[in-house]
mmCIF file of C-alpha atoms and ligand atoms in Angstrom:
data_model
loop_
_atom_site.group_PDB
_atom_site.id
_atom_site.type_symbol
_atom_site.label_atom_id
_atom_site.label_comp_id
_atom_site.label_asym_id
_atom_site.label_seq_id
_atom_site.Cartn_x
_atom_site.Cartn_y
_atom_site.Cartn_z
ATOM 1 C CA UNK A 1 95.028 18.287 28.606
ATOM 2 C CA UNK A 2 93.117 15.308 27.390
ATOM 3 C CA UNK A 3 89.522 14.607 28.620
ATOM 4 C CA UNK A 4 86.181 13.137 27.488
ATOM 5 C CA UNK A 5 85.697 15.518 24.620
ATOM 6 C CA UNK A 6 89.021 14.551 23.350
ATOM 7 C CA UNK A 7 87.530 11.290 22.659
ATOM 8 C CA UNK A 8 85.069 12.946 20.073
ATOM 9 C CA UNK A 9 87.878 14.901 18.449
ATOM 10 C CA UNK A 10 90.583 12.211 17.962
ATOM 11 C CA UNK A 11 88.668 8.823 18.104
ATOM 12 C CA UNK A 12 86.696 6.999 15.369
ATOM 13 C CA UNK A 13 83.029 7.390 16.697
ATOM 14 C CA UNK A 14 82.295 3.800 16.904
ATOM 15 C CA UNK A 15 81.931 4.042 20.583
ATOM 16 C CA UNK A 16 79.978 6.293 22.874
ATOM 17 C CA UNK A 17 81.844 6.062 26.275
ATOM 18 C CA UNK A 18 80.450 7.214 29.538
ATOM 19 C CA UNK A 19 81.244 10.693 30.681
ATOM 20 C CA UNK A 20 83.527 9.518 33.665
ATOM 21 C CA UNK A 21 87.095 8.253 32.902
ATOM 22 C CA UNK A 22 88.217 5.626 35.223
ATOM 23 C CA UNK A 23 91.734 6.094 36.574
ATOM 24 C CA UNK A 24 92.349 2.871 39.038
ATOM 25 C CA UNK A 25 90.694 -0.115 40.274
ATOM 26 C CA UNK A 26 91.060 -2.604 43.006
ATOM 27 C CA UNK A 27 88.885 -5.789 43.424
ATOM 28 C CA UNK A 28 85.408 -4.924 42.569
ATOM 29 C CA UNK A 29 85.775 -1.167 43.065
ATOM 30 C CA UNK A 30 86.851 1.390 40.446
ATOM 31 C CA UNK A 31 87.573 5.100 40.932
ATOM 32 C CA UNK A 32 87.352 7.855 38.355
ATOM 33 C CA UNK A 33 89.420 10.923 37.688
ATOM 34 C CA UNK A 34 87.493 12.868 40.239
ATOM 35 C CA UNK A 35 88.178 10.096 42.848
ATOM 36 C CA UNK A 36 84.517 8.990 42.903
ATOM 37 C CA UNK A 37 84.439 5.256 43.956
ATOM 38 C CA UNK A 38 82.104 2.782 42.050
ATOM 39 C CA UNK A 39 80.988 -0.621 42.750
ATOM 40 C CA UNK A 40 81.785 -2.691 39.563
ATOM 41 C CA UNK A 41 79.203 -5.353 38.583
ATOM 42 C CA UNK A 42 80.047 -4.894 34.950
ATOM 43 C CA UNK A 43 83.398 -6.561 35.214
ATOM 44 C CA UNK A 44 84.695 -5.094 32.048
ATOM 45 C CA UNK A 45 82.071 -6.934 30.125
ATOM 46 C CA UNK A 46 82.495 -10.330 31.854
ATOM 47 C CA UNK A 47 86.544 -9.892 31.380
ATOM 48 C CA UNK A 48 87.778 -8.882 34.727
ATOM 49 C CA UNK A 49 87.171 -12.357 36.130
ATOM 50 C CA UNK A 50 89.324 -11.763 39.276
ATOM 51 C CA UNK A 51 88.354 -8.040 39.640
ATOM 52 C CA UNK A 52 90.781 -5.178 39.058
ATOM 53 C CA UNK A 53 94.676 -5.635 39.728
ATOM 54 C CA UNK A 54 94.389 -8.900 41.263
ATOM 55 C CA UNK A 55 97.734 -9.234 43.427
ATOM 56 C CA UNK A 56 98.760 -12.481 41.831
ATOM 57 C CA UNK A 57 98.190 -11.259 38.335
ATOM 58 C CA UNK A 58 99.894 -8.108 39.197
ATOM 59 C CA UNK A 59 102.948 -10.134 40.243
ATOM 60 C CA UNK A 60 102.823 -12.303 37.254
ATOM 61 C CA UNK A 61 102.714 -9.652 34.857
ATOM 62 C CA UNK A 62 105.674 -7.840 36.609
ATOM 63 C CA UNK A 63 107.789 -11.014 36.672
ATOM 64 C CA UNK A 64 107.128 -12.077 33.250
ATOM 65 C CA UNK A 65 107.406 -8.604 31.731
ATOM 66 C CA UNK A 66 111.047 -8.750 33.152
ATOM 67 C CA UNK A 67 111.711 -12.081 31.467
ATOM 68 C CA UNK A 68 110.141 -12.221 27.933
ATOM 69 C CA UNK A 69 107.203 -10.635 26.248
ATOM 70 C CA UNK A 70 107.258 -11.759 22.926
ATOM 71 C CA UNK A 71 109.143 -14.139 20.530
ATOM 72 C CA UNK A 72 106.631 -14.781 17.685
ATOM 73 C CA UNK A 73 105.517 -18.337 16.622
ATOM 74 C CA UNK A 74 108.766 -19.050 15.056
ATOM 75 C CA UNK A 75 109.597 -20.256 18.546
ATOM 76 C CA UNK A 76 107.312 -21.562 21.232
ATOM 77 C CA UNK A 77 107.588 -20.581 24.953
ATOM 78 C CA UNK A 78 106.875 -22.122 28.236
ATOM 79 C CA UNK A 79 103.927 -20.018 29.341
ATOM 80 C CA UNK A 80 102.026 -20.996 26.312
ATOM 81 C CA UNK A 81 102.960 -24.678 26.746
ATOM 82 C CA UNK A 82 101.873 -24.747 30.247
ATOM 83 C CA UNK A 83 98.639 -22.983 29.562
ATOM 84 C CA UNK A 84 97.783 -25.266 26.833
ATOM 85 C CA UNK A 85 98.567 -28.398 28.886
ATOM 86 C CA UNK A 86 96.308 -26.992 31.490
ATOM 87 C CA UNK A 87 93.482 -26.359 29.330
ATOM 88 C CA UNK A 88 93.685 -29.805 27.717
ATOM 89 C CA UNK A 89 93.723 -31.324 31.179
ATOM 90 C CA UNK A 90 90.789 -29.350 32.375
ATOM 91 C CA UNK A 91 88.592 -29.822 29.259
ATOM 92 C CA UNK A 92 87.363 -32.353 26.540
ATOM 93 C CA UNK A 93 89.994 -30.672 24.310
ATOM 94 C CA UNK A 94 93.349 -32.194 23.026
ATOM 95 C CA UNK A 95 94.708 -29.317 21.299
ATOM 96 C CA UNK A 96 94.787 -25.537 21.513
ATOM 97 C CA UNK A 97 95.294 -22.642 19.322
ATOM 98 C CA UNK A 98 96.031 -19.141 20.940
ATOM 99 C CA UNK A 99 94.998 -15.764 19.657
ATOM 100 C CA UNK A 100 94.307 -12.282 21.180
ATOM 101 C CA UNK A 101 90.425 -11.911 21.312
ATOM 102 C CA UNK A 102 86.976 -13.639 21.100
ATOM 103 C CA UNK A 103 86.405 -12.600 17.403
ATOM 104 C CA UNK A 104 89.907 -14.210 16.409
ATOM 105 C CA UNK A 105 89.132 -17.395 18.370
ATOM 106 C CA UNK A 106 85.767 -17.596 16.483
ATOM 107 C CA UNK A 107 87.385 -16.807 13.225
ATOM 108 C CA UNK A 108 89.733 -19.692 13.830
ATOM 109 C CA UNK A 109 86.886 -21.989 14.739
ATOM 110 C CA UNK A 110 84.843 -21.226 11.764
ATOM 111 C CA UNK A 111 87.814 -21.519 9.433
ATOM 112 C CA UNK A 112 88.703 -24.674 10.842
ATOM 113 C CA UNK A 113 85.198 -26.074 10.490
ATOM 114 C CA UNK A 114 85.183 -25.364 6.905
ATOM 115 C CA UNK A 115 88.637 -26.828 6.451
ATOM 116 C CA UNK A 116 88.011 -29.907 8.217
ATOM 117 C CA UNK A 117 84.740 -30.642 6.296
ATOM 118 C CA UNK A 118 86.636 -29.981 3.172
ATOM 119 C CA UNK A 119 89.467 -32.277 3.974
ATOM 120 C CA UNK A 120 87.567 -35.054 5.509
ATOM 121 C CA UNK A 121 84.132 -34.849 3.492
ATOM 122 C CA UNK A 122 83.587 -32.499 0.636
ATOM 123 C CA UNK A 123 84.491 -29.122 -0.827
ATOM 124 C CA UNK A 124 80.627 -28.555 -0.978
ATOM 125 C CA UNK A 125 80.225 -29.087 2.829
ATOM 126 C CA UNK A 126 80.456 -25.461 3.709
ATOM 127 C CA UNK A 127 77.270 -24.334 5.342
ATOM 128 C CA UNK A 128 77.336 -22.815 8.901
ATOM 129 C CA UNK A 129 74.256 -22.756 11.026
ATOM 130 C CA UNK A 130 74.198 -19.893 13.727
ATOM 131 C CA UNK A 131 71.337 -18.447 15.562
ATOM 132 C CA UNK A 132 69.201 -15.053 15.723
ATOM 133 C CA UNK A 133 70.420 -12.652 18.402
ATOM 134 C CA UNK A 134 73.781 -14.412 18.591
ATOM 135 C CA UNK A 135 77.081 -12.473 18.948
ATOM 136 C CA UNK A 136 80.363 -13.912 17.884
ATOM 137 C CA UNK A 137 82.636 -11.017 17.323
ATOM 138 C CA UNK A 138 83.416 -8.153 14.909
ATOM 139 C CA UNK A 139 85.428 -9.656 12.049
ATOM 140 C CA UNK A 140 83.617 -10.099 8.717
ATOM 141 C CA UNK A 141 83.162 -13.734 9.241
ATOM 142 C CA UNK A 142 82.042 -13.415 12.973
ATOM 143 C CA UNK A 143 79.461 -10.706 12.196
ATOM 144 C CA UNK A 144 78.047 -12.544 9.527
ATOM 145 C CA UNK A 145 77.814 -15.840 11.835
ATOM 146 C CA UNK A 146 76.414 -13.361 14.516
ATOM 147 C CA UNK A 147 72.649 -13.149 14.430
ATOM 148 C CA UNK A 148 72.294 -9.312 14.743
ATOM 149 C CA UNK A 149 71.928 -7.495 11.408
ATOM 150 C CA UNK A 150 72.764 -4.170 12.663
ATOM 151 C CA UNK A 151 76.522 -5.349 13.062
ATOM 152 C CA UNK A 152 76.768 -6.590 9.517
ATOM 153 C CA UNK A 153 74.623 -4.157 7.649
ATOM 154 C CA UNK A 154 76.635 -1.998 5.189
ATOM 155 C CA UNK A 155 79.546 -4.207 5.143
ATOM 156 C CA UNK A 156 78.804 -6.629 2.374
ATOM 157 C CA UNK A 157 79.434 -8.608 0.558
ATOM 158 C CA UNK A 158 79.422 -10.921 3.509
ATOM 159 C CA UNK A 159 80.842 -14.580 3.712
ATOM 160 C CA UNK A 160 78.294 -16.699 2.320
ATOM 161 C CA UNK A 161 76.551 -19.934 3.244
ATOM 162 C CA UNK A 162 75.656 -18.957 6.782
ATOM 163 C CA UNK A 163 72.054 -19.574 7.934
ATOM 164 C CA UNK A 164 70.314 -18.387 11.026
ATOM 165 C CA UNK A 165 67.946 -20.666 13.156
ATOM 166 C CA UNK A 166 66.004 -19.756 16.221
ATOM 167 C CA UNK A 167 67.624 -20.076 19.621
ATOM 168 C CA UNK A 168 66.157 -22.785 21.813
ATOM 169 C CA UNK A 169 63.939 -24.108 18.779
ATOM 170 C CA UNK A 170 65.439 -27.488 17.654
ATOM 171 C CA UNK A 171 62.801 -27.880 14.836
ATOM 172 C CA UNK A 172 64.225 -24.543 13.309
ATOM 173 C CA UNK A 173 67.616 -26.426 13.109
ATOM 174 C CA UNK A 174 66.096 -29.569 11.919
ATOM 175 C CA UNK A 175 64.497 -27.689 9.006
ATOM 176 C CA UNK A 176 67.794 -26.406 7.692
ATOM 177 C CA UNK A 177 70.540 -28.741 8.687
ATOM 178 C CA UNK A 178 71.702 -31.152 5.996
ATOM 179 C CA UNK A 179 74.902 -33.164 4.950
ATOM 180 C CA UNK A 180 75.974 -29.776 3.529
ATOM 181 C CA UNK A 181 76.085 -28.201 6.988
ATOM 182 C CA UNK A 182 79.860 -28.021 8.253
ATOM 183 C CA UNK A 183 79.203 -26.385 11.572
ATOM 184 C CA UNK A 184 76.776 -25.244 14.039
ATOM 185 C CA UNK A 185 78.062 -22.347 16.299
ATOM 186 C CA UNK A 186 76.112 -21.627 19.388
ATOM 187 C CA UNK A 187 76.577 -19.573 22.893
ATOM 188 C CA UNK A 188 75.390 -21.755 25.623
ATOM 189 C CA UNK A 189 73.958 -18.815 27.206
ATOM 190 C CA UNK A 190 73.495 -15.899 24.773
ATOM 191 C CA UNK A 191 75.341 -12.891 26.339
ATOM 192 C CA UNK A 192 75.134 -9.703 24.193
ATOM 193 C CA UNK A 193 71.761 -10.905 22.824
ATOM 194 C CA UNK A 194 70.001 -10.739 26.272
ATOM 195 C CA UNK A 195 71.483 -13.228 28.559
ATOM 196 C CA UNK A 196 69.445 -16.191 27.364
ATOM 197 C CA UNK A 197 70.319 -19.687 28.573
ATOM 198 C CA UNK A 198 69.953 -22.674 26.194
ATOM 199 C CA UNK A 199 67.934 -25.555 27.423
ATOM 200 C CA UNK A 200 69.738 -28.687 28.055
ATOM 201 C CA UNK A 201 67.495 -30.593 25.719
ATOM 202 C CA UNK A 202 68.250 -28.013 23.018
ATOM 203 C CA UNK A 203 72.155 -28.397 23.268
ATOM 204 C CA UNK A 204 71.675 -32.193 23.558
ATOM 205 C CA UNK A 205 69.547 -31.994 20.343
ATOM 206 C CA UNK A 206 72.059 -29.944 18.475
ATOM 207 C CA UNK A 207 74.806 -32.406 19.466
ATOM 208 C CA UNK A 208 72.585 -35.372 17.971
ATOM 209 C CA UNK A 209 71.865 -33.386 14.759
ATOM 210 C CA UNK A 210 75.742 -32.460 14.296
ATOM 211 C CA UNK A 211 76.563 -36.274 14.818
ATOM 212 C CA UNK A 212 73.854 -37.250 12.301
ATOM 213 C CA UNK A 213 75.097 -34.887 9.569
ATOM 214 C CA UNK A 214 78.792 -34.911 10.339
ATOM 215 C CA UNK A 215 78.778 -31.252 11.376
ATOM 216 C CA UNK A 216 81.070 -29.608 13.886
ATOM 217 C CA UNK A 217 79.420 -28.308 17.152
ATOM 218 C CA UNK A 218 81.184 -25.099 18.153
ATOM 219 C CA UNK A 219 80.506 -23.605 21.543
ATOM 220 C CA UNK A 220 81.294 -19.973 21.826
ATOM 221 C CA UNK A 221 82.071 -19.804 25.454
ATOM 222 C CA UNK A 222 83.948 -16.470 25.151
ATOM 223 C CA UNK A 223 81.384 -14.993 27.664
ATOM 224 C CA UNK A 224 80.230 -18.159 29.525
ATOM 225 C CA UNK A 225 83.761 -19.678 29.869
ATOM 226 C CA UNK A 226 86.442 -19.158 32.441
ATOM 227 C CA UNK A 227 84.384 -20.005 35.447
ATOM 228 C CA UNK A 228 81.505 -17.508 34.639
ATOM 229 C CA UNK A 229 78.668 -20.071 35.111
ATOM 230 C CA UNK A 230 80.047 -21.888 38.065
ATOM 231 C CA UNK A 231 82.064 -24.558 35.910
ATOM 232 C CA UNK A 232 85.227 -23.862 34.126
ATOM 233 C CA UNK A 233 83.045 -23.991 30.951
ATOM 234 C CA UNK A 234 79.358 -23.863 30.567
ATOM 235 C CA UNK A 235 79.507 -27.182 28.453
ATOM 236 C CA UNK A 236 80.541 -28.893 31.657
ATOM 237 C CA UNK A 237 77.351 -27.688 33.440
ATOM 238 C CA UNK A 238 75.163 -28.865 30.406
ATOM 239 C CA UNK A 239 77.083 -32.164 30.193
ATOM 240 C CA UNK A 240 77.128 -31.603 26.247
ATOM 241 C CA UNK A 241 80.527 -31.847 24.799
ATOM 242 C CA UNK A 242 81.363 -29.686 21.746
ATOM 243 C CA UNK A 243 83.854 -30.277 18.933
ATOM 244 C CA UNK A 244 85.426 -26.897 19.140
ATOM 245 C CA UNK A 245 85.224 -24.386 22.014
ATOM 246 C CA UNK A 246 86.305 -20.675 21.849
ATOM 247 C CA UNK A 247 87.323 -18.959 24.923
ATOM 248 C CA UNK A 248 88.590 -15.242 25.520
ATOM 249 C CA UNK A 249 87.310 -12.563 27.814
ATOM 250 C CA UNK A 250 87.575 -13.732 31.303
ATOM 251 C CA UNK A 251 90.415 -16.313 30.806
ATOM 252 C CA UNK A 252 92.765 -13.175 30.538
ATOM 253 C CA UNK A 253 91.354 -11.473 33.639
ATOM 254 C CA UNK A 254 91.829 -8.198 31.454
ATOM 255 C CA UNK A 255 94.992 -9.048 29.499
ATOM 256 C CA UNK A 256 93.906 -9.650 25.790
ATOM 257 C CA UNK A 257 94.044 -13.467 25.021
ATOM 258 C CA UNK A 258 91.898 -15.736 23.235
ATOM 259 C CA UNK A 259 92.010 -19.671 22.435
ATOM 260 C CA UNK A 260 90.439 -22.128 20.352
ATOM 261 C CA UNK A 261 90.046 -25.659 21.795
ATOM 262 C CA UNK A 262 89.575 -28.873 19.835
ATOM 263 C CA UNK A 263 90.192 -32.520 19.263
ATOM 264 C CA UNK A 264 93.215 -34.046 17.761
ATOM 265 C CA UNK A 265 91.302 -35.392 14.706
ATOM 266 C CA UNK A 266 89.859 -31.912 13.738
ATOM 267 C CA UNK A 267 92.861 -29.891 14.811
ATOM 268 C CA UNK A 268 94.714 -31.864 12.166
ATOM 269 C CA UNK A 269 93.311 -29.738 9.324
ATOM 270 C CA UNK A 270 95.129 -26.784 10.598
ATOM 271 C CA UNK A 271 98.518 -27.968 9.162
ATOM 272 C CA UNK A 272 101.547 -25.607 8.953
ATOM 273 C CA UNK A 273 100.844 -22.438 7.222
ATOM 274 C CA UNK A 274 97.046 -22.702 7.123
ATOM 275 C CA UNK A 275 96.467 -20.185 9.825
ATOM 276 C CA UNK A 276 98.234 -18.089 12.366
ATOM 277 C CA UNK A 277 98.486 -14.935 14.470
ATOM 278 C CA UNK A 278 101.767 -12.845 15.264
ATOM 279 C CA UNK A 279 100.939 -12.351 18.885
ATOM 280 C CA UNK A 280 98.930 -15.480 19.376
ATOM 281 C CA UNK A 281 100.443 -17.322 22.307
ATOM 282 C CA UNK A 282 102.742 -14.694 23.480
ATOM 283 C CA UNK A 283 104.602 -15.381 26.759
ATOM 284 C CA UNK A 284 103.116 -12.246 28.601
ATOM 285 C CA UNK A 285 99.484 -13.131 27.921
ATOM 286 C CA UNK A 286 99.824 -16.884 28.533
ATOM 287 C CA UNK A 287 101.625 -16.281 31.628
ATOM 288 C CA UNK A 288 98.633 -14.070 32.873
ATOM 289 C CA UNK A 289 96.059 -16.590 31.582
ATOM 290 C CA UNK A 290 97.813 -19.558 33.407
ATOM 291 C CA UNK A 291 97.554 -17.915 36.631
ATOM 292 C CA UNK A 292 93.665 -16.999 35.917
ATOM 293 C CA UNK A 293 93.114 -20.621 35.099
ATOM 294 C CA UNK A 294 94.874 -21.942 38.125
ATOM 295 C CA UNK A 295 92.748 -19.742 40.238
ATOM 296 C CA UNK A 296 89.339 -20.181 38.749
ATOM 297 C CA UNK A 297 89.611 -23.905 38.210
ATOM 298 C CA UNK A 298 89.449 -24.452 41.898
ATOM 299 C CA UNK A 299 86.361 -26.213 42.983
ATOM 300 C CA UNK A 300 85.592 -24.032 45.831
ATOM 301 C CA UNK A 301 85.980 -20.926 43.819
ATOM 302 C CA UNK A 302 83.494 -22.359 41.312
ATOM 303 C CA UNK A 303 81.154 -23.391 44.065
ATOM 304 C CA UNK A 304 81.102 -19.904 45.314
ATOM 305 C CA UNK A 305 80.139 -18.447 41.942
ATOM 306 C CA UNK A 306 76.893 -20.534 42.359
ATOM 307 C CA UNK A 307 76.564 -19.084 45.967
ATOM 308 C CA UNK A 308 76.987 -15.605 44.638
ATOM 309 C CA UNK A 309 74.575 -16.231 41.874
ATOM 310 C CA UNK A 310 71.915 -17.080 44.442
ATOM 311 C CA UNK A 311 72.810 -13.973 46.575
ATOM 312 C CA UNK A 312 72.340 -11.702 43.507
ATOM 313 C CA UNK A 313 69.002 -13.565 42.652
ATOM 314 C CA UNK A 314 67.765 -13.159 46.138
ATOM 315 C CA UNK A 315 68.605 -9.473 46.103
ATOM 316 C CA UNK A 316 67.316 -8.789 42.538
ATOM 317 C CA UNK A 317 63.996 -10.621 43.506
ATOM 318 C CA UNK A 318 63.609 -8.370 46.557
ATOM 319 C CA UNK A 319 64.256 -5.278 44.461
ATOM 320 C CA UNK A 320 61.758 -6.475 42.154
ATOM 321 C CA UNK A 321 59.100 -6.966 44.604
ATOM 322 C CA UNK A 322 59.707 -3.339 45.671
ATOM 323 C CA UNK A 323 59.670 -1.789 42.299
ATOM 324 C CA UNK A 324 58.073 -4.252 39.961
ATOM 325 C CA UNK A 325 60.646 -3.420 37.165
ATOM 326 C CA UNK A 326 61.694 -6.637 35.736
ATOM 327 C CA UNK A 327 59.687 -9.105 33.761
ATOM 328 C CA UNK A 328 62.299 -11.754 34.138
ATOM 329 C CA UNK A 329 65.683 -12.322 36.142
ATOM 330 C CA UNK A 330 67.804 -14.965 34.604
ATOM 331 C CA UNK A 331 71.173 -16.242 33.731
ATOM 332 C CA UNK A 332 73.813 -18.735 35.078
ATOM 333 C CA UNK A 333 76.460 -18.203 37.745
ATOM 334 C CA UNK A 334 77.716 -14.577 37.541
ATOM 335 C CA UNK A 335 76.159 -13.865 34.182
ATOM 336 C CA UNK A 336 72.881 -12.419 35.074
ATOM 337 C CA UNK A 337 70.227 -10.774 32.920
ATOM 338 C CA UNK A 338 67.295 -8.708 34.173
ATOM 339 C CA UNK A 339 64.677 -7.996 31.335
ATOM 340 C CA UNK A 340 62.667 -4.942 31.807
ATOM 341 C CA UNK A 341 58.732 -5.042 31.738
ATOM 342 C CA UNK A 342 57.264 -3.957 28.429
ATOM 343 C CA UNK A 343 56.583 -0.547 29.708
ATOM 344 C CA UNK A 344 60.208 0.132 30.189
ATOM 345 C CA UNK A 345 61.369 -1.417 26.868
ATOM 346 C CA UNK A 346 64.300 0.477 25.067
ATOM 347 C CA UNK A 347 65.270 1.947 28.414
ATOM 348 C CA UNK A 348 68.033 -0.301 29.671
ATOM 349 C CA UNK A 349 70.734 2.188 28.825
ATOM 350 C CA UNK A 350 68.890 4.831 30.875
ATOM 351 C CA UNK A 351 68.965 2.695 33.895
ATOM 352 C CA UNK A 352 72.787 2.028 33.388
ATOM 353 C CA UNK A 353 73.246 5.777 33.173
ATOM 354 C CA UNK A 354 71.302 6.353 36.527
ATOM 355 C CA UNK A 355 73.016 3.438 38.206
ATOM 356 C CA UNK A 356 76.206 5.378 37.327
ATOM 357 C CA UNK A 357 74.874 8.365 39.357
ATOM 358 C CA UNK A 358 74.564 5.997 42.220
ATOM 359 C CA UNK A 359 78.278 4.867 41.776
ATOM 360 C CA UNK A 360 77.304 1.526 40.341
ATOM 361 C CA UNK A 361 78.561 0.016 37.241
ATOM 362 C CA UNK A 362 76.129 -2.386 35.322
ATOM 363 C CA UNK A 363 75.906 -3.555 31.718
ATOM 364 C CA UNK A 364 73.149 -3.715 29.185
ATOM 365 C CA UNK A 365 72.531 -6.802 26.746
ATOM 366 C CA UNK A 366 70.368 -5.112 24.102
ATOM 367 C CA UNK A 367 67.823 -2.288 24.590
ATOM 368 C CA UNK A 368 65.686 -4.215 27.210
ATOM 369 C CA UNK A 369 68.006 -6.139 29.472
ATOM 370 C CA UNK A 370 70.250 -4.975 32.287
ATOM 371 C CA UNK A 371 73.250 -7.434 32.598
ATOM 372 C CA UNK A 372 75.599 -8.013 35.427
ATOM 373 C CA UNK A 373 78.918 -9.794 34.874
ATOM 374 C CA UNK A 374 80.947 -9.015 38.080
ATOM 375 C CA UNK A 375 84.169 -10.377 39.077
ATOM 376 C CA UNK A 376 83.892 -14.101 40.067
ATOM 377 C CA UNK A 377 85.476 -13.328 43.504
ATOM 378 C CA UNK A 378 83.282 -10.189 44.283
ATOM 379 C CA UNK A 379 83.061 -9.986 48.054
ATOM 380 C CA UNK A 380 79.613 -10.497 49.502
ATOM 381 C CA UNK A 381 79.682 -7.157 51.102
ATOM 382 C CA UNK A 382 80.241 -5.441 47.582
ATOM 383 C CA UNK A 383 77.340 -7.517 46.356
ATOM 384 C CA UNK A 384 75.032 -6.062 49.244
ATOM 385 C CA UNK A 385 76.337 -2.528 48.677
ATOM 386 C CA UNK A 386 75.863 -2.700 44.864
ATOM 387 C CA UNK A 387 72.320 -4.118 45.134
ATOM 388 C CA UNK A 388 71.443 -1.322 47.675
ATOM 389 C CA UNK A 389 72.802 1.194 45.151
ATOM 390 C CA UNK A 390 70.858 -0.418 42.289
ATOM 391 C CA UNK A 391 67.851 -0.277 44.628
ATOM 392 C CA UNK A 392 68.081 3.413 44.821
ATOM 393 C CA UNK A 393 68.961 3.685 41.172
ATOM 394 C CA UNK A 394 65.804 1.706 40.315
ATOM 395 C CA UNK A 395 63.606 3.656 42.700
ATOM 396 C CA UNK A 396 64.804 6.929 40.924
ATOM 397 C CA UNK A 397 64.128 5.219 37.385
ATOM 398 C CA UNK A 398 60.610 4.065 38.147
ATOM 399 C CA UNK A 399 59.797 7.683 39.623
ATOM 400 C CA UNK A 400 61.261 9.517 36.570
ATOM 401 C CA UNK A 401 59.439 7.143 34.120
ATOM 402 C CA UNK A 402 56.147 7.320 35.720
ATOM 403 C CA UNK A 403 53.654 9.317 33.625
ATOM 404 C CA UNK A 404 53.092 12.697 35.181
ATOM 405 C CA UNK A 405 49.376 12.349 35.699
ATOM 406 C CA UNK A 406 49.910 9.426 38.069
ATOM 407 C CA UNK A 407 51.692 11.675 40.390
HETATM 408 C C1 PLP B 501 82.579 -10.565 23.462
HETATM 409 C C2 PLP B 501 82.240 -11.825 22.603
HETATM 410 C C3 PLP B 501 82.845 -12.136 21.495
HETATM 411 C C4 PLP B 501 83.980 -11.204 20.818
HETATM 412 O O1 PLP B 501 85.066 -11.131 21.614
HETATM 413 P P1 PLP B 501 86.245 -10.062 21.175
HETATM 414 O O2 PLP B 501 87.147 -10.218 22.131
HETATM 415 O O3 PLP B 501 85.313 -8.638 21.529
HETATM 416 O O4 PLP B 501 86.509 -10.060 19.921
HETATM 417 C C5 PLP B 501 82.535 -13.190 20.724
HETATM 418 N N1 PLP B 501 81.576 -14.107 21.209
HETATM 419 C C6 PLP B 501 80.925 -13.768 22.474
HETATM 420 C C7 PLP B 501 79.877 -14.745 22.961
HETATM 421 C C8 PLP B 501 81.222 -12.653 23.170
HETATM 422 O O5 PLP B 501 80.580 -12.317 24.341
#
């Protein structure tokens, strides 16, 4: 018999999973092994973009699994070709590189930015500018680009020549950018770092600075992409076009796939043999992602993401008027962050645990922010029921946090 305590016996202790073990899901509902039913506003951390077990994805994976799973990049395959074609038609990009995760997509982007600068300008043009509180993945290069020391501490020596500026503060970038800068990497909305949207002026300013210094502007859209903000990619909402864009999470709807998108000019630096991945572009993953992209690039679905955003904000404002728990409610589309008031700082995880008792799955983004990243097609009735459960969880949370003498 295996159960939650087996985890502590046989797994590397880098995670601390919840006590319950999910057994199956459907749409925005999840069931655990004791058949408790949960409303899922976590979406597998912004991954299950079409909920659990979407019939079209189930059908696709069944059909493709009977045809072809893997051939390696010694050969190409039709699902990969079709998916790449669609991504180039739907975005600024002219070329696509496939991999299996977000970190791998960013790893490819950062390597390409260095290689391109070295090919086209100078081997001295190696500096990468990133932002504090940013998150770009867990490989050594991507934790170094990331702006949270806790993810890179103890893993040194780290890749060099990476500087961190302050998010939404253009002057902090102006102060360090130079002709030695090869790339600026940024999340249009910081996800793990606390659900902080960039201002339009800031992204426009970065675009101009990158142009001025021949630096590549990389948008990490691993969390903001695949329809999450109400456009296929957040850059389309901001109307600021990057040179390289990375996508993963939601684009696979739960199947592991990542991609790096760029222009023909920049892509030209990744000549044969310079980079690769055994599973990258495998037919099974690409077949699933193709259907995800077909479904989420629909204008009506994207408009509905915005409508559901408003419904969430409305409900969250209402909850906040009752319990006065949040200092700020922010985000874009179905990536929503609720920052706790100072008196509740450090308690976001406690709220998550309490929500679970009320049969509701939410996320945190750091110690002070509750994050919601539900399915893009979550039914309105599940939003309503989820918010009712959240209201009850918060009621209990506030009561439990209140100092005893006030009672
Ligand atoms: C999740 C995430 C990553 C890392 O993706 P993995 O698939 O876990 O490697 C990178 N950047 C952002 C913005 C993310 O949200």
